[in-house]
Amino acid sequence: MEVLLIKLMGIIRLSMGINDTKQDIGNVSNANVNQVNGNGTTIINNNGISVVDAYNICHAVVENDLKVYAQKAEEKAQERLKEISSSLIDRISKVEKGLFDKFEEPAIQLALRKPVLEYIKSGDKDEAELMIDNLIQRLEVEEHTTLQSLIDEASSIIPKLSVDCLNFLSLLVFSKAYFGFTRLGFFKYYLPKIEKWFESSSRITELDVAYLRQIGCCSGGMTISYNQDLEDSFRGNYNWIFRDGVTMNELYQIFDIDTLKKTNVQLFTMEGDKAYLMFPNEDIAHQYLKQMGLENMFYQLKAHIDKFTLHSKSYISDEMKDKIKYWEKVSSLFQKQSVKSLFVNPVGYYIAMRKMKLDLDLNLDFKNVYGED
């Protein structure tokens, strides 16, 4: 690795040429190279792409663009180019090194220019991470498909979104979906991670909401509501989490202790002297217990679900205010008709889904959104 880094540092200036009119590709390994000039450079390597080649290509595709920078900005531009190139190569290496071979495709090199140039301009590491993730998705998808077009559209939209708009969009989509959290996972792990989404959303203005429509992430007429109040969304998605617990005596009226021990499945979590449901909702509980061959236990639990009293909307609001500093302000935002009427378009879903993957390591795909088998 040290030798590779030394080699990369030697390459770093080969294609910068900020004050040079030449378009030298540099020492691209094992190369029979054809160079196509224009808005950026396209490199075709007929003998396969190595890590060094890929790193070189990251520089070469933006060589012409870098010439617009003044002399004082040269060092900063080069520094950011090194950062984004190294980060990109590192991320792709962790996914599949075979993806490097796609770097010789002109369409991919055009797609590559966007995250590289945007990071050189802004230096925003969070945006760069999302743009790199988007590029990796682009490398993995088939050409000439709807998903490929969607990813290309997202690469144009992401740099135009403020951090607040991006986090609000993520929270909006998060509120419309449900995941297989346990009760402990929801309160102890995921809620703290999305607090920054709430902080951003607390600053969202009507202009931000209108801009999300203008840029194509959302649509929808003002007279139709597509989104619920925040409390209703969370209570609907995690119907079993937002319930009171039962005493041990009440629990043994549902299942005897020997049955619970034999199954070796954790259905409940103890908090104080009460047992709370571990599963987030009925659907997840059914799927899991059926998979474990314990479907009878699900129906037995469902028959006694009313013993676990469902929290009221006001109770949930008070509970969440204690856990998330910005809950009250964001809850008010979600009550506005301008937000209720936001219909999230496919590209909006896609961007939010990738953000959820990066921030929470949660997987949501279009099969979940559009109900495909």
Short mmCIF file of C-alpha atoms in Angstrom, two decimals, residues 213-348:
data_model
loop_
_atom_site.label_atom_id
_atom_site.label_comp_id
_atom_site.label_asym_id
_atom_site.label_seq_id
_atom_site.Cartn_x
_atom_site.Cartn_y
_atom_site.Cartn_z
CA ARG A 213 -40.74 20.93 -6.25
CA GLN A 214 -38.91 23.12 -8.75
CA ILE A 215 -35.80 20.96 -8.83
CA GLY A 216 -37.80 17.77 -9.44
CA CYS A 217 -37.46 15.92 -6.12
CA CYS A 218 -41.14 16.43 -5.34
CA SER A 219 -44.39 17.45 -7.01
CA GLY A 220 -48.07 17.36 -6.09
CA GLY A 221 -50.95 19.82 -5.96
CA MET A 222 -51.66 21.76 -2.78
CA THR A 223 -55.19 20.34 -2.40
CA ILE A 224 -54.11 16.69 -2.01
CA SER A 225 -52.30 15.37 1.06
CA TYR A 226 -49.67 12.67 0.57
CA ASN A 227 -48.06 12.90 4.01
CA GLN A 228 -49.31 12.57 7.57
CA ASP A 229 -48.52 14.47 10.73
CA LEU A 230 -45.19 13.29 12.12
CA GLU A 231 -46.80 11.64 15.18
CA ASP A 232 -49.31 9.76 13.01
CA SER A 233 -46.53 8.55 10.71
CA PHE A 234 -44.37 7.21 13.54
CA ARG A 235 -47.32 5.64 15.35
CA GLY A 236 -48.52 4.02 12.12
CA ASN A 237 -45.12 2.69 11.07
CA TYR A 238 -44.05 1.52 14.55
CA ASN A 239 -47.41 0.65 16.00
CA TRP A 240 -46.00 -1.91 18.45
CA ILE A 241 -43.14 0.28 19.66
CA PHE A 242 -45.43 3.11 20.74
CA ARG A 243 -47.33 1.00 23.27
CA ASP A 244 -47.15 0.71 27.02
CA GLY A 245 -45.57 -2.34 28.63
CA VAL A 246 -47.23 -4.98 30.82
CA THR A 247 -46.29 -6.43 34.19
CA MET A 248 -44.76 -9.89 34.40
CA ASN A 249 -48.04 -11.28 35.77
CA GLU A 250 -49.89 -9.91 32.75
CA LEU A 251 -47.22 -11.28 30.44
CA TYR A 252 -47.59 -14.81 31.81
CA GLN A 253 -51.29 -14.62 31.02
CA ILE A 254 -50.26 -14.48 27.36
CA PHE A 255 -47.37 -16.96 27.39
CA ASP A 256 -46.31 -19.24 30.21
CA ILE A 257 -42.65 -19.01 31.17
CA ASP A 258 -41.81 -22.51 29.89
CA THR A 259 -43.08 -21.62 26.42
CA LEU A 260 -40.92 -18.51 26.32
CA LYS A 261 -37.83 -20.44 27.42
CA LYS A 262 -38.36 -23.24 24.88
CA THR A 263 -38.67 -20.90 21.90
CA ASN A 264 -35.42 -19.10 22.71
CA VAL A 265 -36.79 -16.04 20.89
CA GLN A 266 -36.76 -12.60 22.45
CA LEU A 267 -40.25 -11.18 22.04
CA PHE A 268 -40.05 -8.60 24.83
CA THR A 269 -37.62 -6.19 26.43
CA MET A 270 -37.67 -5.28 30.11
CA GLU A 271 -37.74 -1.63 31.14
CA GLY A 272 -38.14 -1.24 34.88
CA ASP A 273 -40.81 -3.66 36.04
CA LYS A 274 -42.59 -3.84 32.68
CA ALA A 275 -42.16 -5.93 29.54
CA TYR A 276 -42.41 -4.07 26.23
CA LEU A 277 -42.89 -5.49 22.75
CA MET A 278 -39.59 -5.94 20.95
CA PHE A 279 -41.02 -5.84 17.40
CA PRO A 280 -41.81 -2.55 15.62
CA ASN A 281 -45.16 -3.54 14.13
CA GLU A 282 -47.47 -6.42 13.28
CA ASP A 283 -46.05 -7.05 9.80
CA ILE A 284 -42.45 -7.40 10.97
CA ALA A 285 -43.51 -9.60 13.90
CA HIS A 286 -45.47 -11.90 11.60
CA GLN A 287 -42.67 -12.18 9.05
CA TYR A 288 -40.06 -12.95 11.68
CA LEU A 289 -42.03 -15.47 13.75
CA LYS A 290 -43.29 -17.24 10.64
CA GLN A 291 -39.72 -17.53 9.38
CA MET A 292 -38.74 -18.99 12.76
CA GLY A 293 -41.55 -21.55 12.55
CA LEU A 294 -43.40 -19.83 15.41
CA GLU A 295 -46.43 -18.44 13.59
CA ASN A 296 -48.76 -19.72 16.33
CA MET A 297 -46.96 -17.48 18.81
CA PHE A 298 -47.63 -14.50 16.55
CA TYR A 299 -51.37 -15.15 16.49
CA GLN A 300 -51.37 -15.67 20.25
CA LEU A 301 -49.53 -12.38 20.72
CA LYS A 302 -51.81 -10.57 18.29
CA ALA A 303 -54.89 -11.81 20.15
CA HIS A 304 -53.62 -10.10 23.32
CA ILE A 305 -52.16 -6.98 21.68
CA ASP A 306 -54.65 -4.67 23.41
CA LYS A 307 -53.01 -5.50 26.74
CA PHE A 308 -50.19 -3.29 25.46
CA THR A 309 -51.99 0.04 25.40
CA LEU A 310 -51.37 2.10 22.25
CA HIS A 311 -50.02 5.55 23.07
CA SER A 312 -52.08 8.56 22.09
CA LYS A 313 -50.83 11.11 19.57
CA SER A 314 -50.25 13.68 22.33
CA TYR A 315 -48.35 11.11 24.44
CA ILE A 316 -46.08 10.33 21.49
CA SER A 317 -45.50 14.03 20.93
CA ASP A 318 -44.46 14.55 24.55
CA GLU A 319 -42.29 11.42 24.53
CA MET A 320 -40.47 12.44 21.35
CA LYS A 321 -39.92 16.02 22.56
CA ASP A 322 -37.88 14.54 25.41
CA LYS A 323 -35.80 12.48 22.99
CA ILE A 324 -35.34 14.88 20.05
CA LYS A 325 -34.66 18.55 20.69
CA TYR A 326 -36.24 19.75 17.44
CA TRP A 327 -39.32 17.50 17.42
CA GLU A 328 -41.91 20.20 18.20
CA LYS A 329 -40.75 22.57 15.46
CA VAL A 330 -40.47 19.81 12.87
CA SER A 331 -43.85 18.42 13.90
CA SER A 332 -45.35 21.85 13.16
CA LEU A 333 -43.61 21.84 9.77
CA PHE A 334 -45.18 18.49 8.86
CA GLN A 335 -48.62 19.90 9.70
CA LYS A 336 -48.34 22.56 6.97
CA GLN A 337 -50.31 21.82 3.81
CA SER A 338 -47.30 22.73 1.69
CA VAL A 339 -45.49 19.73 3.23
CA LYS A 340 -48.50 17.42 3.44
CA SER A 341 -49.01 17.91 -0.29
CA LEU A 342 -45.43 16.96 -1.25
CA PHE A 343 -45.48 13.94 -3.56
CA VAL A 344 -41.97 12.48 -3.58
CA ASN A 345 -40.88 11.78 -7.16
CA PRO A 346 -38.68 8.80 -8.08
CA VAL A 347 -35.47 10.85 -8.11
CA GLY A 348 -36.38 12.28 -4.69
#
